[in-house]
Amino acid sequence: MATIQAAILGFGTVGQGIYQILNEKKVHLKQSLGLDIEVKAILIRDLAKSRMATPGVLVTDSFQEIEAIPGIQVIFEAIVGEEPAFDYLSRAIQKGCHVITANKVMFSKYGLQLEKLANAKGVHVGYEATTAAGVPIIKTLKNLLQVNQVHKIQGILNGTSNYMLTQMRIQQCLFSEALQEAKLLGYAEADPYNDISGQDAFRKLMILSNLAFGKQPEWDEVEVEGITNISLEDVRKASKEGMRFKHIAEISQEADGALHAYVGLKLVGQEHPLYAIEGVDNAISIDTNYIGTLTLSGPGAGKFPTASVMVEDYADIIRKHTEFLVSI
Ligand SMILES: NC(=O)c1ccc[n+]([C@@H]2O[C@H](COP(=O)([O-])OP(=O)(O)OC[C@H]3O[C@@H](n4cnc5c(N)ncnc54)[C@H](OP(=O)(O)O)[C@@H]3O)[C@@H](O)[C@H]2O)c1
């Protein structure tokens, strides 16, 4: 049986999750795909850090060393930031590798470019993990776009903000206390700027915009607000009126094709599809012409939700690619 050779870029929360799931599901994947997979190399930044054992795998801080390994066909990418991730994935695609990424910061900016390059090279890009981790929004959108037209997308795309807003309402705590708790539970980073400023939700919205509308609005024309201005008093007042504050990223398309996007706090009532989304969950509500409104919700982050959808992307890509090779 043939073996797919793979590399994992980044071996933090997500990268380790990918490695674990590939090992745990090895036999199952082999049976369902008719191909084995072997992780040949792992890229990290700090060679001195102690980390889980990966017997027989090259662990390196040099991407060039990974590029030089003959026969790598799949790259899983779970590093941080636009660069060098974009450079590494472009180089991998140029060499004929399929790539699967969780990196929303990089993909929101370079996603269309990478997909264009991949099309030209006859390989695939998987990016389910970039937007809502365990919530299968990318495959769902791809599927419904075959027939439906999307008018509007609204999402709770940042679990940390949603957790904090939920805690402020249920525990009647201050913003600072909710943030402290989110940090203690590992939901917020030591530097929570991207989560509470709305930037994380904005990047994910831009990925959805590319997929649903084939383009993005001008980034500097999108109003992006976080949750930092909300007070316990605001939350209490909303509750008394039967309303809830939700941090919502939304985008809609006008009849003339123009896109309107907004990221920020919204006061919603019980009739709103995102009213009941609590804690760290993510949710996305899509308005379409034939289906009407569809809402998906679930875990929008975390080691295994994120890593498992990357392995699903891998299985989809291998299946698609094998069918393509058989057909020519
Ligand atoms: N965590 C989640 O729940 C989640 C969910 C969805 C998407 N994501 C995305 O997935 C990616 C990884 O997230 P994470 O939580 O796994 O991050 P993490 O725990 O901080 O791990 C990042 C890993 O990437 C390595 N790395 C960072 N920059 C590098 C560079 N320039 N060259 C080589 N290696 C580099 C780090 O190396 P060292 O170990 O040597 O420091 C580390 O192993 C991010 O883009 C994130 O936005 C994460």
CSV table of C-alpha atoms and ligand atoms in Angstrom, one decimal:
chain,number,residue,atom,x,y,z
A,1,MET,CA,0.0,0.0,0.0
A,2,ALA,CA,1.3,3.4,-1.0
A,3,THR,CA,2.2,5.9,1.8
A,4,ILE,CA,1.5,9.7,1.7
A,5,GLN,CA,4.4,11.6,3.2
A,6,ALA,CA,3.4,14.6,5.3
A,7,ALA,CA,5.0,17.4,7.3
A,8,ILE,CA,3.5,19.5,10.1
A,9,LEU,CA,4.5,23.2,10.4
A,10,GLY,CA,4.1,24.3,14.0
A,11,PHE,CA,4.0,21.9,16.9
A,12,GLY,CA,2.0,23.8,19.5
A,13,THR,CA,-1.6,23.2,20.5
A,14,VAL,CA,-2.9,22.5,17.0
A,15,GLY,CA,0.2,20.8,15.5
A,16,GLN,CA,0.4,18.3,18.3
A,17,GLY,CA,-3.3,17.6,17.9
A,18,ILE,CA,-2.8,16.8,14.2
A,19,TYR,CA,0.0,14.4,15.0
A,20,GLN,CA,-2.0,12.7,17.7
A,21,ILE,CA,-5.1,12.3,15.6
A,22,LEU,CA,-3.1,11.0,12.6
A,23,ASN,CA,-1.6,8.4,14.9
A,24,GLU,CA,-4.9,7.5,16.6
A,25,LYS,CA,-6.8,7.2,13.3
A,26,LYS,CA,-4.0,5.7,11.3
A,27,VAL,CA,-5.7,2.3,10.7
A,28,HIS,CA,-9.1,3.9,10.0
A,29,LEU,CA,-7.6,6.4,7.5
A,30,LYS,CA,-5.7,3.6,5.8
A,31,GLN,CA,-8.8,1.6,5.4
A,32,SER,CA,-11.0,4.4,4.2
A,33,LEU,CA,-8.5,6.1,1.8
A,34,GLY,CA,-6.5,3.0,0.7
A,35,LEU,CA,-3.4,4.9,1.6
A,36,ASP,CA,-1.2,5.1,4.6
A,37,ILE,CA,0.2,8.4,6.0
A,38,GLU,CA,3.6,9.0,7.6
A,39,VAL,CA,4.6,12.3,9.2
A,40,LYS,CA,8.2,12.7,8.0
A,41,ALA,CA,9.0,16.2,9.5
A,42,ILE,CA,7.9,18.8,12.0
A,43,LEU,CA,8.8,22.5,11.9
A,44,ILE,CA,9.2,24.4,15.1
A,45,ARG,CA,10.8,27.7,16.1
A,46,ASP,CA,12.6,26.9,19.3
A,47,LEU,CA,14.6,23.6,19.2
A,48,ALA,CA,15.4,23.9,22.9
A,49,LYS,CA,11.7,23.6,24.1
A,50,SER,CA,10.8,20.2,25.5
A,51,ARG,CA,7.9,18.6,23.7
A,52,MET,CA,6.1,15.3,23.2
A,53,ALA,CA,8.1,12.5,21.7
A,54,THR,CA,7.7,11.9,17.9
A,55,PRO,CA,9.9,8.9,17.2
A,56,GLY,CA,11.4,8.7,13.7
A,57,VAL,CA,10.3,12.2,12.8
A,58,LEU,CA,12.7,14.9,11.8
A,59,VAL,CA,12.1,17.9,14.1
A,60,THR,CA,13.7,21.0,12.7
A,61,ASP,CA,13.6,24.8,12.8
A,62,SER,CA,14.6,24.9,9.1
A,63,PHE,CA,11.8,24.9,6.4
A,64,GLN,CA,14.5,24.4,3.8
A,65,GLU,CA,15.4,21.1,5.4
A,66,ILE,CA,11.7,20.0,5.0
A,67,GLU,CA,11.6,21.2,1.4
A,68,ALA,CA,14.6,19.1,0.7
A,69,ILE,CA,12.9,15.8,1.7
A,70,PRO,CA,11.9,14.0,-1.5
A,71,GLY,CA,8.3,12.9,-1.8
A,72,ILE,CA,6.4,15.1,0.7
A,73,GLN,CA,2.9,15.4,-0.7
A,74,VAL,CA,0.9,17.1,2.2
A,75,ILE,CA,1.8,20.0,4.4
A,76,PHE,CA,-0.3,20.7,7.5
A,77,GLU,CA,0.3,24.3,8.7
A,78,ALA,CA,-0.3,25.5,12.2
A,79,ILE,CA,2.1,28.3,12.8
A,80,VAL,CA,1.3,31.9,13.7
A,81,GLY,CA,1.0,35.1,11.6
A,82,GLU,CA,1.1,36.0,7.9
A,83,GLU,CA,4.8,35.4,7.4
A,84,PRO,CA,6.7,33.1,7.0
A,85,ALA,CA,3.5,31.0,6.7
A,86,PHE,CA,2.5,32.4,3.4
A,87,ASP,CA,6.0,32.0,2.0
A,88,TYR,CA,6.2,28.4,3.2
A,89,LEU,CA,2.8,27.4,1.8
A,90,SER,CA,3.5,29.1,-1.6
A,91,ARG,CA,6.7,27.2,-1.9
A,92,ALA,CA,5.1,23.9,-0.9
A,93,ILE,CA,2.3,24.4,-3.5
A,94,GLN,CA,4.9,25.3,-6.2
A,95,LYS,CA,6.5,21.9,-5.4
A,96,GLY,CA,3.2,20.2,-5.9
A,97,CYS,CA,2.1,19.6,-2.3
A,98,HIS,CA,-1.4,19.8,-1.0
A,99,VAL,CA,-1.6,22.3,1.9
A,100,ILE,CA,-4.0,22.3,4.9
A,101,THR,CA,-3.9,25.4,7.2
A,102,ALA,CA,-5.4,26.6,10.5
A,103,ASN,CA,-3.8,30.0,10.2
A,104,LYS,CA,-6.6,32.6,9.8
A,105,VAL,CA,-4.3,35.6,10.0
A,106,MET,CA,-2.3,34.4,7.0
A,107,PHE,CA,-5.3,32.9,5.1
A,108,SER,CA,-7.6,36.0,5.4
A,109,LYS,CA,-5.0,37.9,3.5
A,110,TYR,CA,-3.5,35.4,1.1
A,111,GLY,CA,-6.3,32.7,0.8
A,112,LEU,CA,-7.4,33.6,-2.7
A,113,GLN,CA,-3.8,33.8,-3.9
A,114,LEU,CA,-2.9,30.4,-2.5
A,115,GLU,CA,-6.0,28.8,-4.0
A,116,LYS,CA,-5.2,30.3,-7.4
A,117,LEU,CA,-1.7,29.0,-7.2
A,118,ALA,CA,-2.9,25.6,-6.1
A,119,ASN,CA,-5.4,25.4,-9.0
A,120,ALA,CA,-2.6,26.2,-11.4
A,121,LYS,CA,-0.5,23.4,-9.9
A,122,GLY,CA,-3.3,20.8,-9.6
A,123,VAL,CA,-3.2,20.6,-5.8
A,124,HIS,CA,-5.7,21.5,-3.1
A,125,VAL,CA,-5.9,23.9,-0.1
A,126,GLY,CA,-7.8,22.9,3.0
A,127,TYR,CA,-8.8,25.7,5.4
A,128,GLU,CA,-11.8,24.5,7.4
A,129,ALA,CA,-9.9,25.1,10.6
A,130,THR,CA,-9.2,28.7,9.9
A,131,THR,CA,-12.7,30.0,10.6
A,132,ALA,CA,-14.7,28.2,13.3
A,133,ALA,CA,-12.5,25.1,14.0
A,134,GLY,CA,-15.0,22.3,14.9
A,135,VAL,CA,-18.0,24.0,13.2
A,136,PRO,CA,-18.0,22.8,9.6
A,137,ILE,CA,-18.8,26.2,8.0
A,138,ILE,CA,-16.4,25.9,5.1
A,139,LYS,CA,-17.6,22.6,3.8
A,140,THR,CA,-21.3,23.6,4.4
A,141,LEU,CA,-20.9,26.9,2.5
A,142,LYS,CA,-19.0,25.2,-0.4
A,143,ASN,CA,-21.8,22.7,-0.6
A,144,LEU,CA,-24.7,25.1,-0.5
A,145,LEU,CA,-23.1,27.6,-2.9
A,146,GLN,CA,-23.4,24.9,-5.6
A,147,VAL,CA,-27.1,25.9,-5.8
A,148,ASN,CA,-27.8,28.7,-3.3
A,149,GLN,CA,-26.9,32.3,-3.3
A,150,VAL,CA,-25.7,33.7,0.0
A,151,HIS,CA,-27.2,37.1,0.9
A,152,LYS,CA,-25.8,37.6,4.4
A,153,ILE,CA,-23.6,35.9,6.9
A,154,GLN,CA,-23.7,36.7,10.7
A,155,GLY,CA,-21.3,34.9,13.1
A,156,ILE,CA,-20.1,34.7,16.6
A,157,LEU,CA,-16.6,34.0,15.5
A,158,ASN,CA,-14.6,34.6,18.6
A,159,GLY,CA,-15.2,32.2,21.5
A,160,THR,CA,-13.3,34.3,24.1
A,161,SER,CA,-15.5,37.4,23.6
A,162,ASN,CA,-18.6,35.2,23.7
A,163,TYR,CA,-17.5,33.5,26.9
A,164,MET,CA,-16.8,36.9,28.5
A,165,LEU,CA,-20.2,38.3,27.5
A,166,THR,CA,-21.9,35.2,28.8
A,167,GLN,CA,-20.0,35.4,32.1
A,168,MET,CA,-20.8,39.1,32.6
A,169,ARG,CA,-24.5,38.3,32.2
A,170,ILE,CA,-24.7,35.1,34.2
A,171,GLN,CA,-22.2,35.8,36.9
A,172,GLN,CA,-22.9,39.5,37.0
A,173,CYS,CA,-19.2,40.2,36.9
A,174,LEU,CA,-17.1,43.1,35.6
A,175,PHE,CA,-15.4,43.0,32.2
A,176,SER,CA,-12.0,42.8,34.0
A,177,GLU,CA,-13.2,39.8,36.1
A,178,ALA,CA,-14.5,38.0,33.0
A,179,LEU,CA,-11.2,38.6,31.2
A,180,GLN,CA,-9.2,37.3,34.2
A,181,GLU,CA,-11.4,34.1,34.3
A,182,ALA,CA,-11.0,33.6,30.5
A,183,LYS,CA,-7.2,33.8,30.9
A,184,LEU,CA,-7.3,31.3,33.9
A,185,LEU,CA,-9.3,28.8,31.8
A,186,GLY,CA,-6.9,29.2,28.8
A,187,TYR,CA,-9.7,30.7,26.6
A,188,ALA,CA,-7.8,34.1,26.4
A,189,GLU,CA,-4.1,34.5,25.6
A,190,ALA,CA,-1.8,36.4,27.9
A,191,ASP,CA,-2.2,39.2,25.4
A,192,PRO,CA,-5.9,39.1,24.5
A,193,TYR,CA,-5.9,42.0,22.0
A,194,ASN,CA,-6.9,40.0,18.9
A,195,ASP,CA,-9.9,38.4,20.7
A,196,ILE,CA,-11.3,41.4,22.5
A,197,SER,CA,-10.6,44.0,19.8
A,198,GLY,CA,-12.6,42.2,17.2
A,199,GLN,CA,-9.6,41.6,14.9
A,200,ASP,CA,-9.8,37.8,15.2
A,201,ALA,CA,-13.5,37.8,14.2
A,202,PHE,CA,-12.7,40.3,11.4
A,203,ARG,CA,-10.0,38.0,9.9
A,204,LYS,CA,-12.4,35.0,10.0
A,205,LEU,CA,-15.2,37.1,8.4
A,206,MET,CA,-12.9,38.0,5.5
A,207,ILE,CA,-12.2,34.3,4.9
A,208,LEU,CA,-16.0,33.7,4.7
A,209,SER,CA,-16.3,36.7,2.4
A,210,ASN,CA,-13.8,35.2,0.0
A,211,LEU,CA,-15.8,31.9,-0.1
A,212,ALA,CA,-19.3,33.3,-0.2
A,213,PHE,CA,-18.8,36.3,-2.5
A,214,GLY,CA,-15.4,35.6,-4.2
A,215,LYS,CA,-14.0,38.9,-2.8
A,216,GLN,CA,-13.6,41.0,0.3
A,217,PRO,CA,-14.6,44.5,1.1
A,218,GLU,CA,-11.8,47.1,1.5
A,219,TRP,CA,-10.4,46.2,4.9
A,220,ASP,CA,-10.0,49.8,6.0
A,221,GLU,CA,-13.7,50.5,5.2
A,222,VAL,CA,-15.0,47.9,7.6
A,223,GLU,CA,-16.0,49.1,11.0
A,224,VAL,CA,-14.3,46.8,13.5
A,225,GLU,CA,-15.2,47.1,17.2
A,226,GLY,CA,-14.4,44.7,20.0
A,227,ILE,CA,-16.1,44.2,23.4
A,228,THR,CA,-13.8,46.5,25.5
A,229,ASN,CA,-16.4,49.3,25.8
A,230,ILE,CA,-19.1,47.2,27.4
A,231,SER,CA,-20.0,47.6,31.1
A,232,LEU,CA,-21.8,45.4,33.6
A,233,GLU,CA,-24.4,48.1,33.7
A,234,ASP,CA,-25.0,47.8,29.9
A,235,VAL,CA,-25.4,44.0,30.2
A,236,ARG,CA,-27.8,44.3,33.2
A,237,LYS,CA,-30.0,46.8,31.3
A,238,ALA,CA,-30.1,44.6,28.3
A,239,SER,CA,-31.1,41.5,30.4
A,240,LYS,CA,-34.0,43.5,32.0
A,241,GLU,CA,-35.3,44.2,28.5
A,242,GLY,CA,-35.0,40.5,27.5
A,243,MET,CA,-32.1,41.3,25.2
A,244,ARG,CA,-28.4,40.1,25.1
A,245,PHE,CA,-25.2,41.7,23.8
A,246,LYS,CA,-23.5,39.5,21.3
A,247,HIS,CA,-20.2,40.2,19.5
A,248,ILE,CA,-21.2,39.6,15.8
A,249,ALA,CA,-19.3,39.7,12.6
A,250,GLU,CA,-21.6,40.2,9.6
A,251,ILE,CA,-21.3,40.7,5.9
A,252,SER,CA,-24.0,41.1,3.3
A,253,GLN,CA,-24.1,41.7,-0.4
A,254,GLU,CA,-26.3,44.3,-2.1
A,255,ALA,CA,-28.1,43.7,-5.5
A,256,ASP,CA,-25.3,45.7,-7.2
A,257,GLY,CA,-22.7,43.4,-5.8
A,258,ALA,CA,-21.4,45.8,-3.1
A,259,LEU,CA,-20.4,44.2,0.2
A,260,HIS,CA,-21.2,45.7,3.6
A,261,ALA,CA,-19.4,44.3,6.6
A,262,TYR,CA,-19.4,45.1,10.3
A,263,VAL,CA,-17.8,43.6,13.4
A,264,GLY,CA,-19.0,44.7,16.8
A,265,LEU,CA,-21.5,44.4,19.6
A,266,LYS,CA,-25.2,44.0,18.8
A,267,LEU,CA,-28.2,43.9,21.0
A,268,VAL,CA,-30.3,40.9,20.0
A,269,GLY,CA,-33.6,39.5,21.2
A,270,GLN,CA,-34.8,35.9,21.5
A,271,GLU,CA,-35.8,35.7,17.9
A,272,HIS,CA,-32.2,36.2,16.7
A,273,PRO,CA,-30.5,33.0,15.5
A,274,LEU,CA,-27.4,33.9,17.6
A,275,TYR,CA,-29.2,34.9,20.9
A,276,ALA,CA,-28.8,31.4,22.5
A,277,ILE,CA,-25.1,30.9,21.7
A,278,GLU,CA,-23.3,30.7,25.0
A,279,GLY,CA,-19.8,30.3,26.4
A,280,VAL,CA,-16.9,29.6,24.1
A,281,ASP,CA,-19.0,28.3,21.3
A,282,ASN,CA,-19.0,29.8,17.8
A,283,ALA,CA,-22.0,30.0,15.6
A,284,ILE,CA,-22.7,31.2,12.0
A,285,SER,CA,-26.0,32.0,10.5
A,286,ILE,CA,-26.3,32.1,6.7
A,287,ASP,CA,-29.2,33.7,4.8
A,288,THR,CA,-29.6,32.1,1.4
A,289,ASN,CA,-32.2,32.3,-1.4
A,290,TYR,CA,-33.4,28.7,-1.5
A,291,ILE,CA,-32.7,27.2,2.0
A,292,GLY,CA,-33.6,30.4,3.9
A,293,THR,CA,-31.6,30.8,7.1
A,294,LEU,CA,-29.2,28.1,8.3
A,295,THR,CA,-27.4,28.3,11.6
A,296,LEU,CA,-24.4,26.1,12.7
A,297,SER,CA,-22.9,26.2,16.1
A,298,GLY,CA,-20.2,24.3,18.1
A,299,PRO,CA,-16.7,24.5,19.4
A,300,GLY,CA,-14.8,27.2,17.6
A,301,ALA,CA,-11.4,26.5,19.0
A,302,GLY,CA,-9.3,24.0,20.9
A,303,LYS,CA,-6.7,21.3,20.1
A,304,PHE,CA,-8.9,18.5,19.0
A,305,PRO,CA,-11.8,20.3,17.3
A,306,THR,CA,-9.2,22.3,15.2
A,307,ALA,CA,-6.9,19.4,14.5
A,308,SER,CA,-9.7,16.9,13.6
A,309,VAL,CA,-11.1,19.2,10.9
A,310,MET,CA,-7.6,19.5,9.4
A,311,VAL,CA,-7.4,15.7,9.3
A,312,GLU,CA,-10.9,15.7,7.7
A,313,ASP,CA,-9.5,18.2,5.1
A,314,TYR,CA,-6.7,15.8,4.5
A,315,ALA,CA,-9.1,12.9,3.9
A,316,ASP,CA,-11.3,15.0,1.5
A,317,ILE,CA,-8.3,16.1,-0.5
A,318,ILE,CA,-6.8,12.7,-0.8
A,319,ARG,CA,-10.1,11.3,-1.9
A,320,LYS,CA,-10.7,14.1,-4.5
A,321,HIS,CA,-7.2,13.9,-5.8
A,322,THR,CA,-7.2,10.1,-6.1
A,323,GLU,CA,-10.5,10.3,-8.0
A,324,PHE,CA,-9.0,12.9,-10.3
A,325,LEU,CA,-5.9,10.8,-11.0
A,326,VAL,CA,-8.1,7.7,-11.8
A,327,SER,CA,-10.2,9.8,-14.2
A,328,ILE,CA,-7.2,10.9,-16.4
B,1,LIG,N1,-5.4,26.9,19.2
B,1,LIG,C1,-6.6,26.9,18.6
B,1,LIG,O1,-7.6,26.5,19.2
B,1,LIG,C2,-6.7,27.3,17.2
B,1,LIG,C3,-8.0,27.2,16.5
B,1,LIG,C4,-8.1,27.6,15.2
B,1,LIG,C5,-6.9,28.1,14.5
B,1,LIG,N2,-5.8,28.2,15.2
B,1,LIG,C6,-4.6,28.7,14.5
B,1,LIG,O2,-3.6,27.7,14.4
B,1,LIG,C7,-2.3,28.2,14.4
B,1,LIG,C8,-1.5,27.5,15.5
B,1,LIG,O3,-2.2,27.8,16.8
B,1,LIG,P1,-1.7,27.1,18.1
B,1,LIG,O4,-2.7,27.5,19.1
B,1,LIG,O5,-1.3,25.7,17.9
B,1,LIG,O6,-0.4,28.0,18.4
B,1,LIG,P2,0.8,27.7,19.4
B,1,LIG,O7,0.4,26.7,20.4
B,1,LIG,O8,1.4,29.0,19.8
B,1,LIG,O9,1.9,26.9,18.5
B,1,LIG,C9,2.5,27.5,17.4
B,1,LIG,C10,3.6,26.6,16.9
B,1,LIG,O10,4.1,27.2,15.7
B,1,LIG,C11,5.6,27.3,15.9
B,1,LIG,N3,6.0,28.5,15.1
B,1,LIG,C12,5.5,29.7,15.3
B,1,LIG,N4,6.1,30.6,14.4
B,1,LIG,C13,7.0,29.8,13.8
B,1,LIG,C14,7.9,30.1,12.7
B,1,LIG,N5,8.1,31.4,12.3
B,1,LIG,N6,8.7,29.1,12.2
B,1,LIG,C15,8.5,27.9,12.7
B,1,LIG,N7,7.6,27.5,13.7
B,1,LIG,C16,6.9,28.5,14.2
B,1,LIG,C17,5.8,27.3,17.3
B,1,LIG,O11,7.1,26.8,17.6
B,1,LIG,P3,7.7,26.7,19.1
B,1,LIG,O12,6.9,25.5,19.6
B,1,LIG,O13,9.1,26.4,18.9
B,1,LIG,O14,7.4,28.0,19.8
B,1,LIG,C18,4.7,26.4,17.9
B,1,LIG,O15,5.1,25.1,17.8
B,1,LIG,C19,-2.5,29.7,14.6
B,1,LIG,O16,-2.4,30.3,13.3
B,1,LIG,C20,-3.9,29.9,15.1
B,1,LIG,O17,-4.5,31.1,14.8
B,1,LIG,C21,-5.6,27.8,16.5
